[in-house]
PDB file as gemmi writes it, atoms N, CA and C in Angstrom:
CRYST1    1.000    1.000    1.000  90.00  90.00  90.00 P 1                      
ATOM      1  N   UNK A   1      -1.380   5.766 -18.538  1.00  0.00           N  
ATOM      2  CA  UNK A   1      -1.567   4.547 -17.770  1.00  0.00           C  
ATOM      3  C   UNK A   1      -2.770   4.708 -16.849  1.00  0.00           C  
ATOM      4  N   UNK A   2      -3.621   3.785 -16.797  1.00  0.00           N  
ATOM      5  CA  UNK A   2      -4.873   3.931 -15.896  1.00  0.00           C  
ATOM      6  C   UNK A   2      -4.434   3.518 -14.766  1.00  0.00           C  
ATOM      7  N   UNK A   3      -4.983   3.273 -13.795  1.00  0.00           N  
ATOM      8  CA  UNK A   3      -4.991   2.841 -12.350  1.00  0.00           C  
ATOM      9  C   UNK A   3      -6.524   2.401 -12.112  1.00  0.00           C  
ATOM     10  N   UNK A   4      -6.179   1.961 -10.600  1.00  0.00           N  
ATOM     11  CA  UNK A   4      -7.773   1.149  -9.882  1.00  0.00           C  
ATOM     12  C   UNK A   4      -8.207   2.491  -9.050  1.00  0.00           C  
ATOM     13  N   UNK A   5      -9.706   2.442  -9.478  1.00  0.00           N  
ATOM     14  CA  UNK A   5     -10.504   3.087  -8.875  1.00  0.00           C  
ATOM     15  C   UNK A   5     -10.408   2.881  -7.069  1.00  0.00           C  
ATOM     16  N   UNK A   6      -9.856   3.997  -6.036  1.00  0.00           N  
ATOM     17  CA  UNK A   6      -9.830   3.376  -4.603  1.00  0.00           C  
ATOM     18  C   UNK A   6     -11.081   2.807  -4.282  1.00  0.00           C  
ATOM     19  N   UNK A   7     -12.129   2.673  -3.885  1.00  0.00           N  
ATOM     20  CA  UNK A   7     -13.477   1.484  -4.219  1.00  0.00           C  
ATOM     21  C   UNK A   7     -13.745   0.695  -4.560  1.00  0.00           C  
ATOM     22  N   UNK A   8     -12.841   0.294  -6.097  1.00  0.00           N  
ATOM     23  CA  UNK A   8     -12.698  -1.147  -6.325  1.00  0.00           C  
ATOM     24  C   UNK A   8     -11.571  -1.938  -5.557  1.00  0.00           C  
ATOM     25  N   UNK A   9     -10.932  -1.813  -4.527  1.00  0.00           N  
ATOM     26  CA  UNK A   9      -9.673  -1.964  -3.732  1.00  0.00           C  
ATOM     27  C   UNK A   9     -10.381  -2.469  -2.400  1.00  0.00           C  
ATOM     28  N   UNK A  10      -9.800  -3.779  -2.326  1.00  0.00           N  
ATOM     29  CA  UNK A  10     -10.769  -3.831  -1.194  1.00  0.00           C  
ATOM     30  C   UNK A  10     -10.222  -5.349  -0.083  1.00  0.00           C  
ATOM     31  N   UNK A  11      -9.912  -5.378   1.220  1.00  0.00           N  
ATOM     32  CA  UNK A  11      -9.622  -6.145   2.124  1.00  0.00           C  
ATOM     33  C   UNK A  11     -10.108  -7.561   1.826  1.00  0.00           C  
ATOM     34  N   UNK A  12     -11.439  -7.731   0.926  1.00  0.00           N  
ATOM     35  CA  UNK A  12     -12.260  -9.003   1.114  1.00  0.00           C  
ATOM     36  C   UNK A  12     -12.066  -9.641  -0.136  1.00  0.00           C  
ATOM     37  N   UNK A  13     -13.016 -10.521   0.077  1.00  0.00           N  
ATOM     38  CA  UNK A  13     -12.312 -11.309  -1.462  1.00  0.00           C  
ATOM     39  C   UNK A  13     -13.474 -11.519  -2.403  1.00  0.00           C  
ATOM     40  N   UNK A  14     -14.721  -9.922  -1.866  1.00  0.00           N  
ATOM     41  CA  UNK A  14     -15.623 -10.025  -2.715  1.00  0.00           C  
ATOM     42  C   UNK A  14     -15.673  -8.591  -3.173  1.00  0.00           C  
ATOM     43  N   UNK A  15     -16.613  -8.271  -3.921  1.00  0.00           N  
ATOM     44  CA  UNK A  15     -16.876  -6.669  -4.065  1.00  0.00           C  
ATOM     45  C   UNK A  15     -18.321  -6.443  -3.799  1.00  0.00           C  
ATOM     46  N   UNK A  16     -19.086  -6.056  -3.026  1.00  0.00           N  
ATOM     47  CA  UNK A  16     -20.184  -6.266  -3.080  1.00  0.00           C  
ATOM     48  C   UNK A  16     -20.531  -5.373  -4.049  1.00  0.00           C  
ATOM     49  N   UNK A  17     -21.830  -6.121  -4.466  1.00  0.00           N  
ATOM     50  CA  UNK A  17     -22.358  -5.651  -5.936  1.00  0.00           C  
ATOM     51  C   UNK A  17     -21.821  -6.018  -7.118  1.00  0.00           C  
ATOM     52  N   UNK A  18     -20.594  -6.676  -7.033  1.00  0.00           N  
ATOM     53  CA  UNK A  18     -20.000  -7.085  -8.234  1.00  0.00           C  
ATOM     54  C   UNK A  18     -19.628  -8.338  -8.448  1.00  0.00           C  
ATOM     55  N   UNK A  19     -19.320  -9.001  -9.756  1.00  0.00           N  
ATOM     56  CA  UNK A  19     -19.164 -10.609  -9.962  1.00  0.00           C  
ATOM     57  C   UNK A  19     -17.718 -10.489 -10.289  1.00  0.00           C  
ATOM     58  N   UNK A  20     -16.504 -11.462  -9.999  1.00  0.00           N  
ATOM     59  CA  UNK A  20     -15.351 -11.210 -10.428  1.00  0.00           C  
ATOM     60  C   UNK A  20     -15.435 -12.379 -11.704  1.00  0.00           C  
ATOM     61  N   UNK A  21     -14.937 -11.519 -12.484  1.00  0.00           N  
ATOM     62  CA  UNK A  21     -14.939 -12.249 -13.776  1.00  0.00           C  
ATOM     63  C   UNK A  21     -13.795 -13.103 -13.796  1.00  0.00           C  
ATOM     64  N   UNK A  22     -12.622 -12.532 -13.480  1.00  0.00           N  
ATOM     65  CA  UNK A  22     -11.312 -13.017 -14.164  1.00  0.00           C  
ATOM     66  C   UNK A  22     -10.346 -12.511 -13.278  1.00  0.00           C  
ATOM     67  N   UNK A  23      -9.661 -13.560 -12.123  1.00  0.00           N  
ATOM     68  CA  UNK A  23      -8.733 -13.514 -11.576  1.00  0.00           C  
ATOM     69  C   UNK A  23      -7.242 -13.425 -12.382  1.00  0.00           C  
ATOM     70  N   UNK A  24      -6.873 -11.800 -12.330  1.00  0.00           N  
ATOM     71  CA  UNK A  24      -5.228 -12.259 -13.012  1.00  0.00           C  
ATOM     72  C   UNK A  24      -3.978 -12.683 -12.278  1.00  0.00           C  
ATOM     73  N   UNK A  25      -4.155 -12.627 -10.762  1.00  0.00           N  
ATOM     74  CA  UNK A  25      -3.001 -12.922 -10.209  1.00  0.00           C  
ATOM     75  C   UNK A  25      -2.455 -11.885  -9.481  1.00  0.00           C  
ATOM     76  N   UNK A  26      -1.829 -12.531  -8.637  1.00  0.00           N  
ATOM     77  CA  UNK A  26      -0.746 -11.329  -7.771  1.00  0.00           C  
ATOM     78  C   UNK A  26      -0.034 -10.092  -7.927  1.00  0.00           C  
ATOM     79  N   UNK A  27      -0.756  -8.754  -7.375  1.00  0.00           N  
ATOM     80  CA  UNK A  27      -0.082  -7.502  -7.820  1.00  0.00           C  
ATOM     81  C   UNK A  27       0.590  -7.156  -6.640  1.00  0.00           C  
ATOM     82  N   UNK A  28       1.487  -6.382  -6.507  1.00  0.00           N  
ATOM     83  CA  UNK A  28       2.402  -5.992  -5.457  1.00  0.00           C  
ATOM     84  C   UNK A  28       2.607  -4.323  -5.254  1.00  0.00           C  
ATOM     85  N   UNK A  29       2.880  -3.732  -4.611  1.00  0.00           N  
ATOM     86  CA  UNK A  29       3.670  -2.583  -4.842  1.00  0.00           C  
ATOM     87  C   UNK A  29       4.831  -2.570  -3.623  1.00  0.00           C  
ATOM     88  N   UNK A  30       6.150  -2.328  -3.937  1.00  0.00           N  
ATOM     89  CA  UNK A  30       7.024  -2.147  -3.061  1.00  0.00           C  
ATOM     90  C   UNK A  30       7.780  -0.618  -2.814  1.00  0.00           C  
ATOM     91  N   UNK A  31       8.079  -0.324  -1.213  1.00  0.00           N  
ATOM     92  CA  UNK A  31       8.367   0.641  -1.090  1.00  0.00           C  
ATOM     93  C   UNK A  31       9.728   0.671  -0.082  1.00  0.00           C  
ATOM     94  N   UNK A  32      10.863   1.285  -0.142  1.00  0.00           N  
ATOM     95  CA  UNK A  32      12.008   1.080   0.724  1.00  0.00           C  
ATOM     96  C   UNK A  32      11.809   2.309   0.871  1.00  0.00           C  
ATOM     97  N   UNK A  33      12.235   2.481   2.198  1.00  0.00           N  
ATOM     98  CA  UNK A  33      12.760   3.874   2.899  1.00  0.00           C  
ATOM     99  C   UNK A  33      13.428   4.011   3.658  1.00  0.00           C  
ATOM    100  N   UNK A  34      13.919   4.940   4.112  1.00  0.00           N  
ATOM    101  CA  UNK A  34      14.827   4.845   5.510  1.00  0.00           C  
ATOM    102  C   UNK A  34      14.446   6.659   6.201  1.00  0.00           C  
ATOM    103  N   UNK A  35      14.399   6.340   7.260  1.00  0.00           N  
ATOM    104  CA  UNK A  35      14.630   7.814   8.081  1.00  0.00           C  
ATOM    105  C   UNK A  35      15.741   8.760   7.338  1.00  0.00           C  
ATOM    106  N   UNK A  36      15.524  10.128   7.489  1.00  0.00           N  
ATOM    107  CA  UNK A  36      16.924  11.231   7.562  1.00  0.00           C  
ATOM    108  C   UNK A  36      17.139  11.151   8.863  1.00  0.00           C  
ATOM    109  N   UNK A  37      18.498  11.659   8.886  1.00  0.00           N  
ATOM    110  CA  UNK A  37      19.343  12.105  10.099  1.00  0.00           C  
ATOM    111  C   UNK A  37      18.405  13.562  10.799  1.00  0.00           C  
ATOM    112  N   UNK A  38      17.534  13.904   9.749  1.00  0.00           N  
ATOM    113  CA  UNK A  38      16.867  15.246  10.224  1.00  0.00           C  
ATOM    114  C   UNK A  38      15.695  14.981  11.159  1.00  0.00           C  
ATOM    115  N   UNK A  39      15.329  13.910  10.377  1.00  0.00           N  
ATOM    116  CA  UNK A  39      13.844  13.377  10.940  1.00  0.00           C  
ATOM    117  C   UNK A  39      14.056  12.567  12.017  1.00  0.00           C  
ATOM    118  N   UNK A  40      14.855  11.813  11.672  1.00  0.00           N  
ATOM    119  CA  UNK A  40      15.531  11.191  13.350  1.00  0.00           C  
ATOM    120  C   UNK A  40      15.429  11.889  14.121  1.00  0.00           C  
ATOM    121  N   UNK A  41      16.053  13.367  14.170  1.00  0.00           N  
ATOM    122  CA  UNK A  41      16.297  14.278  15.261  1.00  0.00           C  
ATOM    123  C   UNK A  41      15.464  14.575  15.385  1.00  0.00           C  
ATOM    124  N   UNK A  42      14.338  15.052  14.823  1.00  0.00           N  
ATOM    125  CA  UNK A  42      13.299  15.684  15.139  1.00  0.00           C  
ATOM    126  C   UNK A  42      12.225  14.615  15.871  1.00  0.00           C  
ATOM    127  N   UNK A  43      12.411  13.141  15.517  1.00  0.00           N  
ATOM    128  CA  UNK A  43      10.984  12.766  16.259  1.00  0.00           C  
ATOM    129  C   UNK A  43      11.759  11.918  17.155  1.00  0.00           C  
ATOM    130  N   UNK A  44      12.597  12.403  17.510  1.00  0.00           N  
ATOM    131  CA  UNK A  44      13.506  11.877  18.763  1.00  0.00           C  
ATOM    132  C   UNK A  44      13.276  13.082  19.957  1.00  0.00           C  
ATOM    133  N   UNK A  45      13.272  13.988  18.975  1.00  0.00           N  
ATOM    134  CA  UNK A  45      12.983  15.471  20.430  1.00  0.00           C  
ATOM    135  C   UNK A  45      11.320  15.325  20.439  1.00  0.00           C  
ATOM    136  N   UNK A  46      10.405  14.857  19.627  1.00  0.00           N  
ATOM    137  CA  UNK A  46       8.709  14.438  19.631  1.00  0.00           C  
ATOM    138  C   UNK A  46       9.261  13.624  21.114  1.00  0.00           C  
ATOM    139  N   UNK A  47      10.147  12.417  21.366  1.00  0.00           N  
ATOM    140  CA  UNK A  47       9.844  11.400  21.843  1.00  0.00           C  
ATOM    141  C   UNK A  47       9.699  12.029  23.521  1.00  0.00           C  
ATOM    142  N   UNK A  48      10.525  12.938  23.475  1.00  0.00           N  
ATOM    143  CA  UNK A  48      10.904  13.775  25.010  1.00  0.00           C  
ATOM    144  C   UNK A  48       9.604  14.416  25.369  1.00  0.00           C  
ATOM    145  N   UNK A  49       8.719  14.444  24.963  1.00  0.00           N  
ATOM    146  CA  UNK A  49       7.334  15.046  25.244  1.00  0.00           C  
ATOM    147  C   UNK A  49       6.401  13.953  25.673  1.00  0.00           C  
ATOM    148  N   UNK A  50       6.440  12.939  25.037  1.00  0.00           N  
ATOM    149  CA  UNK A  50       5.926  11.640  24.356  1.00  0.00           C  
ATOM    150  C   UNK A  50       4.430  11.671  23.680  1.00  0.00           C  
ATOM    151  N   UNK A  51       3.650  11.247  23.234  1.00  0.00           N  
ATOM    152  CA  UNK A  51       2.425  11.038  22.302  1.00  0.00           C  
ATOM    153  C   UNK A  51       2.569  10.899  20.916  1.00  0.00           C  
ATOM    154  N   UNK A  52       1.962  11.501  19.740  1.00  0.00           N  
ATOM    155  CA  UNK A  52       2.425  10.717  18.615  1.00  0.00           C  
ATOM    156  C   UNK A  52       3.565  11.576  17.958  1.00  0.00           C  
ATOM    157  N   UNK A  53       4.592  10.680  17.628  1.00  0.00           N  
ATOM    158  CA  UNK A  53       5.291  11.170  17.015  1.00  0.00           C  
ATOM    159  C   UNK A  53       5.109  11.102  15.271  1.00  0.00           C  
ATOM    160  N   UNK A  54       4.908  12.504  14.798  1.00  0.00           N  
ATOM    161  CA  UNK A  54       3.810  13.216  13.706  1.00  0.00           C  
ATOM    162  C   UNK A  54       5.683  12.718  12.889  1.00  0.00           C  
ATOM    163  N   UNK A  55       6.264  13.106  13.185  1.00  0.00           N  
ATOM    164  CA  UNK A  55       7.179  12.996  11.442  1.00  0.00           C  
ATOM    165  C   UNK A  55       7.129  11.380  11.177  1.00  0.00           C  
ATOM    166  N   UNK A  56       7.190  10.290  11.777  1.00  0.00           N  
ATOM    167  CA  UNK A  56       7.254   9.075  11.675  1.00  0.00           C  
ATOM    168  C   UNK A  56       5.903   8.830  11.341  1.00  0.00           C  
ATOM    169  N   UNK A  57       4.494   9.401  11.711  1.00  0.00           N  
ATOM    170  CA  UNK A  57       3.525   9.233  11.391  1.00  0.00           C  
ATOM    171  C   UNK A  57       3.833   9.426  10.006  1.00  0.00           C  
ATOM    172  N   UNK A  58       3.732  10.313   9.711  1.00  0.00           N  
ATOM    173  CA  UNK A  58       3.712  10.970   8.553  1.00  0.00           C  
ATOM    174  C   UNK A  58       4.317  10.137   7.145  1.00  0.00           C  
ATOM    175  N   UNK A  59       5.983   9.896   7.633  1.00  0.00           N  
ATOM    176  CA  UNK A  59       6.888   8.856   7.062  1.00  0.00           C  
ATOM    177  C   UNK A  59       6.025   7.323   6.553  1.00  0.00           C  
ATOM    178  N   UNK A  60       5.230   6.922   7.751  1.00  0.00           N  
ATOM    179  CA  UNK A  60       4.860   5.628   7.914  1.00  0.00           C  
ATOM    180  C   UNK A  60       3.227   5.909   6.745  1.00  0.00           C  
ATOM    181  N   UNK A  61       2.672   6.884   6.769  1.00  0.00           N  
ATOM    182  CA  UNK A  61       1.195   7.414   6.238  1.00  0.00           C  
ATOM    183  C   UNK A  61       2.178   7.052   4.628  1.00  0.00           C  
ATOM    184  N   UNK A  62       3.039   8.130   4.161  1.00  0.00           N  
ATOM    185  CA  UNK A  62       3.064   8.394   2.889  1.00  0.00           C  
ATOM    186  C   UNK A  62       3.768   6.991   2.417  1.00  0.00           C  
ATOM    187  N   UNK A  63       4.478   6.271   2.930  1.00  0.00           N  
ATOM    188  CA  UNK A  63       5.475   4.981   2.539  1.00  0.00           C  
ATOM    189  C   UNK A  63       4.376   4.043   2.015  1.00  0.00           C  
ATOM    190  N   UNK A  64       3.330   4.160   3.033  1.00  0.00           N  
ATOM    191  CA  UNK A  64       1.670   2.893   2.801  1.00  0.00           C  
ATOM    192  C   UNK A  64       1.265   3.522   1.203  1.00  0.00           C  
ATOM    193  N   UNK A  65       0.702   4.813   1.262  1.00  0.00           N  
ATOM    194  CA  UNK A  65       0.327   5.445   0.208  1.00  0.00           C  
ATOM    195  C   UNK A  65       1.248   5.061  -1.109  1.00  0.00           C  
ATOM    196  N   UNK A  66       2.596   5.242  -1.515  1.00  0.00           N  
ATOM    197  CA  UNK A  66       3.307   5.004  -2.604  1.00  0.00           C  
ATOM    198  C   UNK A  66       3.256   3.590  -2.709  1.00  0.00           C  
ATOM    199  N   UNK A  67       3.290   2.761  -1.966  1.00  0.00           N  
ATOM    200  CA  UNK A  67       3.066   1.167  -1.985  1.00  0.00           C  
ATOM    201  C   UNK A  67       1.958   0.662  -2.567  1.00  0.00           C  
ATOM    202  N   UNK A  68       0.742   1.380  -1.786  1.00  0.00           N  
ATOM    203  CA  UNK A  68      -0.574   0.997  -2.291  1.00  0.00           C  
ATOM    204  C   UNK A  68      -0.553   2.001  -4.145  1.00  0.00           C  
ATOM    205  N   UNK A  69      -0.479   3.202  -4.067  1.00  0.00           N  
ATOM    206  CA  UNK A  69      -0.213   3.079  -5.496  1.00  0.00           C  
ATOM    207  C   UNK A  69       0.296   2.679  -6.431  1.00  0.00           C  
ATOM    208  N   UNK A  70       1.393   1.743  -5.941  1.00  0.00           N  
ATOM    209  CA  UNK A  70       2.408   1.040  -6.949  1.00  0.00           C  
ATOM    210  C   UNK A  70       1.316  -0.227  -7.480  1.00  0.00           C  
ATOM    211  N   UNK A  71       1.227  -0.570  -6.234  1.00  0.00           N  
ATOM    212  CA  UNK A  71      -0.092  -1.830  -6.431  1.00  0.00           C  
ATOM    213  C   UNK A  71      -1.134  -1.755  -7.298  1.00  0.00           C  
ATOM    214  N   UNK A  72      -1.225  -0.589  -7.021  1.00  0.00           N  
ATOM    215  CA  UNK A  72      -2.685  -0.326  -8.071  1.00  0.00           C  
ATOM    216  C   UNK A  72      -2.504  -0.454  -9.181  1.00  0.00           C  
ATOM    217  N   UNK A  73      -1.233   0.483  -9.813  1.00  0.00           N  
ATOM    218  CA  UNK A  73      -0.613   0.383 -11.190  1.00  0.00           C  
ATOM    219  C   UNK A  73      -0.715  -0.601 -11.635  1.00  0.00           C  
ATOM    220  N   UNK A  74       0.367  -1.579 -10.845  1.00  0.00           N  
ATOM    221  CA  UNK A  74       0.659  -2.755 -11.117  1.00  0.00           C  
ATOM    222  C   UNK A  74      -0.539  -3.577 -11.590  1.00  0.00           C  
ATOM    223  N   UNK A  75      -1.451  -3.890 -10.842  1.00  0.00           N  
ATOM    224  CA  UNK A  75      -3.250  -4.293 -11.050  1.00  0.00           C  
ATOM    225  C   UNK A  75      -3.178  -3.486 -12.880  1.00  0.00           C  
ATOM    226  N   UNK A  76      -3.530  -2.605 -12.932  1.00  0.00           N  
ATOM    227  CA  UNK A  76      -4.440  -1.588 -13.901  1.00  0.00           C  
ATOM    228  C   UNK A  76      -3.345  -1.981 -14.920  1.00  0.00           C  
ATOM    229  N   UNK A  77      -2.276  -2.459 -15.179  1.00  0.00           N  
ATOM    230  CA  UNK A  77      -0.839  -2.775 -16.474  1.00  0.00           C  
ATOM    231  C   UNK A  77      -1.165  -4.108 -16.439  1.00  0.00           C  
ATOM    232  N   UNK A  78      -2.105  -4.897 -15.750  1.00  0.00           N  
ATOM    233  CA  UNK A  78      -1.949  -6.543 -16.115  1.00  0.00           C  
ATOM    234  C   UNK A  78      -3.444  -6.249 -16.287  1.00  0.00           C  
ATOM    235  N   UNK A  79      -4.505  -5.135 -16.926  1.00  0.00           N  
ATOM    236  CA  UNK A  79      -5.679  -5.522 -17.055  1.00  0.00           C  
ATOM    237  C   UNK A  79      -6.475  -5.331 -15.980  1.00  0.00           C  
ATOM    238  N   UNK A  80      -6.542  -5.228 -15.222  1.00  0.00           N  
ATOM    239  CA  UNK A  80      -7.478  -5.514 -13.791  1.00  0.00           C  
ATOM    240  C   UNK A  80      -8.094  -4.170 -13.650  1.00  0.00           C  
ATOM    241  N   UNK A  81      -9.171  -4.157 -13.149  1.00  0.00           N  
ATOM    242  CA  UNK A  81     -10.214  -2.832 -12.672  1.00  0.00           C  
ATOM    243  C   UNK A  81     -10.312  -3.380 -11.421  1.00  0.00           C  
ATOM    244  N   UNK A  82      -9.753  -4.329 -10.608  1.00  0.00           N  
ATOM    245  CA  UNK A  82     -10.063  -4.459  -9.149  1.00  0.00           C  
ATOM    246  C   UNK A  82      -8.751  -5.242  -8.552  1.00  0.00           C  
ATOM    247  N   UNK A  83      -8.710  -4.983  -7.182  1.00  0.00           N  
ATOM    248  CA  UNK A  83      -7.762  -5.594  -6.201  1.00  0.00           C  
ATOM    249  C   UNK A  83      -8.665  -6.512  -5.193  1.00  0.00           C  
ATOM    250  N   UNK A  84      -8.336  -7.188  -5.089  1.00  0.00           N  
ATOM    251  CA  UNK A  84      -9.303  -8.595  -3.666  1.00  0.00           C  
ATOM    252  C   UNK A  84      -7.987  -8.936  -2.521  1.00  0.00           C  
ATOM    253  N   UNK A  85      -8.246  -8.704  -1.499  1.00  0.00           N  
ATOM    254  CA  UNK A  85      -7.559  -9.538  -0.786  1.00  0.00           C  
ATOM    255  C   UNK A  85      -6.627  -8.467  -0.100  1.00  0.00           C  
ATOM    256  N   UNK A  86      -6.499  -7.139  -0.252  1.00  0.00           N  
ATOM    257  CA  UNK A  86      -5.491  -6.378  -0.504  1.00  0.00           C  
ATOM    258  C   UNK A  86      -4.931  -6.038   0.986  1.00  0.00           C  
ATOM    259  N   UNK A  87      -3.555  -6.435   1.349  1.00  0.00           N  
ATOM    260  CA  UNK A  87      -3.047  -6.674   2.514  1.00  0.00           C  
ATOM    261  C   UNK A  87      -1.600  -5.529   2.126  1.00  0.00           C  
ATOM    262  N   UNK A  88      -1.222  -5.209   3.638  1.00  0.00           N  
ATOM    263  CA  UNK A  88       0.194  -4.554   3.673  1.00  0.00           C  
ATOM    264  C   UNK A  88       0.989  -5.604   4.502  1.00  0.00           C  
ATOM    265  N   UNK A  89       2.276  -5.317   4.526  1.00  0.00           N  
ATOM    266  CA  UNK A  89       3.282  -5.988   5.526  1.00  0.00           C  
ATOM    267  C   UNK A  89       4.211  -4.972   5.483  1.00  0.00           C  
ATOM    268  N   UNK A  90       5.607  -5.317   6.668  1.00  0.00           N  
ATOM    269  CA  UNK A  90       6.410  -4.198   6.579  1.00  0.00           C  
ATOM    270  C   UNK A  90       7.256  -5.379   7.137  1.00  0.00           C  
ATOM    271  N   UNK A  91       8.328  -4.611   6.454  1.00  0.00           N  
ATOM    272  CA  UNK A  91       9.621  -5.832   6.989  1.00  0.00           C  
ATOM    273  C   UNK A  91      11.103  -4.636   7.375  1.00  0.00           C  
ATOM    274  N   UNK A  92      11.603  -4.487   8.550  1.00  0.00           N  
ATOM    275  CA  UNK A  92      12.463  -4.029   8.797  1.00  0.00           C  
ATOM    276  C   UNK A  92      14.049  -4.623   7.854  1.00  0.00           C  
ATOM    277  N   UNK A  93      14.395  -3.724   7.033  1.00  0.00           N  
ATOM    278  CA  UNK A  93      15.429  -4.033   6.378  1.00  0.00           C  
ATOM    279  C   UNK A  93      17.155  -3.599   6.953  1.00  0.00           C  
ATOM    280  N   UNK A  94      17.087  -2.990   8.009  1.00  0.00           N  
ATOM    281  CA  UNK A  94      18.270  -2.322   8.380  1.00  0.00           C  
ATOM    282  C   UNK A  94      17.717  -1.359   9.474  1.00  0.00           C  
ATOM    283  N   UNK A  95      18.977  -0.776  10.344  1.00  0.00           N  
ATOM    284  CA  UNK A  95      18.740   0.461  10.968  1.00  0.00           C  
ATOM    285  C   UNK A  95      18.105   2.134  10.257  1.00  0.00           C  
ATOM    286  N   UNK A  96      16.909   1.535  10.449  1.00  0.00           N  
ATOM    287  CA  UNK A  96      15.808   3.127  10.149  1.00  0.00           C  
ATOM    288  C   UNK A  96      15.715   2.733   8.735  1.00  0.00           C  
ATOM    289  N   UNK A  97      15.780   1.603   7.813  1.00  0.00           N  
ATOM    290  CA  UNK A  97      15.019   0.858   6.500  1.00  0.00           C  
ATOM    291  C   UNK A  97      14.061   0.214   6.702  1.00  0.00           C  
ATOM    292  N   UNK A  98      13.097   0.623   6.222  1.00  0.00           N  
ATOM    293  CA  UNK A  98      11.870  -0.405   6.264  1.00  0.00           C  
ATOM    294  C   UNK A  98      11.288  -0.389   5.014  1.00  0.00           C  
ATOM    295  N   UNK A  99      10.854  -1.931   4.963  1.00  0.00           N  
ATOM    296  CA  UNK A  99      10.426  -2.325   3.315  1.00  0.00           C  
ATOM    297  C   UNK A  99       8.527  -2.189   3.497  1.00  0.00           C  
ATOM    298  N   UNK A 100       8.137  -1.374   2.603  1.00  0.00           N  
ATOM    299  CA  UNK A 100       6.330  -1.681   2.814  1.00  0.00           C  
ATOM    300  C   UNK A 100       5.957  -2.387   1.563  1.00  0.00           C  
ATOM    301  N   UNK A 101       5.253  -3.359   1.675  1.00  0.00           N  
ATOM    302  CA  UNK A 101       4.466  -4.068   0.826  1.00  0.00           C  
ATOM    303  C   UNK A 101       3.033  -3.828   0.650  1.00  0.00           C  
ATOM    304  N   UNK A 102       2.496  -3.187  -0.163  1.00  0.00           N  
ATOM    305  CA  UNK A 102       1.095  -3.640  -0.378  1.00  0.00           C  
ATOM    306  C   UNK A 102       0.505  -4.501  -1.495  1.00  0.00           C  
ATOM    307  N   UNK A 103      -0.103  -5.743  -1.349  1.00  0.00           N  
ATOM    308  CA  UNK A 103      -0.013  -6.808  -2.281  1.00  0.00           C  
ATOM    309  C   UNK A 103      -1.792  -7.179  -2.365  1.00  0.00           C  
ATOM    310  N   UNK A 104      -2.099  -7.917  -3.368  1.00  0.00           N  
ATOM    311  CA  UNK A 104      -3.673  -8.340  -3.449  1.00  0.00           C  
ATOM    312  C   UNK A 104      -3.925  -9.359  -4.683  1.00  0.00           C  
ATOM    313  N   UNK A 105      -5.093  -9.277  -4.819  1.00  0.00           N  
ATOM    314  CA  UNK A 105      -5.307 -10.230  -6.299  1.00  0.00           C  
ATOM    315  C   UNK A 105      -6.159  -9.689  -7.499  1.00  0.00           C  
ATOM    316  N   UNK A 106      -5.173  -9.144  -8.223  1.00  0.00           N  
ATOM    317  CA  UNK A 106      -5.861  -8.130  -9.875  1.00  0.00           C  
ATOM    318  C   UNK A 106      -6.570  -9.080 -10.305  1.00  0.00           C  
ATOM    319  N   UNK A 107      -7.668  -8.843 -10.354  1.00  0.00           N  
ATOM    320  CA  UNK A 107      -9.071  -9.201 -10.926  1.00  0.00           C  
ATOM    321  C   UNK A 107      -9.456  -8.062 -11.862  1.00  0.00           C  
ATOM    322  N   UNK A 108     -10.595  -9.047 -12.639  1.00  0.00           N  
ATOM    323  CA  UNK A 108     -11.582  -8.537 -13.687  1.00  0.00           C  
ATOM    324  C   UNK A 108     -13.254  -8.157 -12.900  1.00  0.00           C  
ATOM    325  N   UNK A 109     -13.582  -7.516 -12.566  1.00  0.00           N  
ATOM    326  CA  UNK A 109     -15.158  -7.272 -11.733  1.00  0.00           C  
ATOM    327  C   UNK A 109     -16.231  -6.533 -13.143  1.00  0.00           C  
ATOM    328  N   UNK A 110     -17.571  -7.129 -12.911  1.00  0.00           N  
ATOM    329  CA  UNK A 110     -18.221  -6.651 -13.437  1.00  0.00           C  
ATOM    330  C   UNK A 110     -19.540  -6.409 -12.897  1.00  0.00           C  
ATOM    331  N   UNK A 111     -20.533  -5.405 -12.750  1.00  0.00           N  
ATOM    332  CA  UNK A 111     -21.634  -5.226 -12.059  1.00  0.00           C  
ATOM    333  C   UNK A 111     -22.506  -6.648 -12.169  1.00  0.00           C  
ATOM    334  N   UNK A 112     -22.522  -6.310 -10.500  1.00  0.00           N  
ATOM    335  CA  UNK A 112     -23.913  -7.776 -10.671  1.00  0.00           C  
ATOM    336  C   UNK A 112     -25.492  -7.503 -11.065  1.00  0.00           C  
TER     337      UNK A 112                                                      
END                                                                             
């Protein structure tokens, strides 16, 4: 299975240097997680110090990452060599669940 080049992935709804040929539509990647009881504890004793708390960093870094790769997939299985538009959201699903979204628009790009 191929995937999108991270470069062709991109916030705007252009690529510079490139012409979008062929809009395919909405790609997504979704990610659920929830805290451990371990990690709780641990960036609960981070909190008693206070500044960043690195395991929730960390949690919050890799959750974006599997999302945005799902996305990509998703893009690169409907055809697409590019993402436009490409946004996250996070939606609290429960105590210590949180849903990450990274979503955009699988396009066709070709050098201008």
């Amino acid at each position: 299975m191929a995937n999108i080049d991270p470069g062709m992935v991109t916030t705007g709804f252009e690529l510079e240097g490139y012409t979008v040929t062929k809009h395919i539509g909405i790609v997504r990647g979704i990610v659920v997680r929830s805290r451990s009881i371990i990690g709780s504890i641990g960036a609960g004793l981070q909190t008693l110090v206070g500044g960043d708390i690195t395991l929730f960093t960390k949690l919050a870094e890799n959750t974006r990452e599997d999302a945005y790769e799902r996305m990509c997939q998703h893009a690169a299985d409907h055809g697409a060599n590019a993402v436009i538009g490409f946004r996250y959201d996070a939606t609290d699903m429960g105590r210590g669940i949180t849903e990450v979204l990274a979503y955009g628009t699988a396009a066709v790009v070709e050098k201008a």
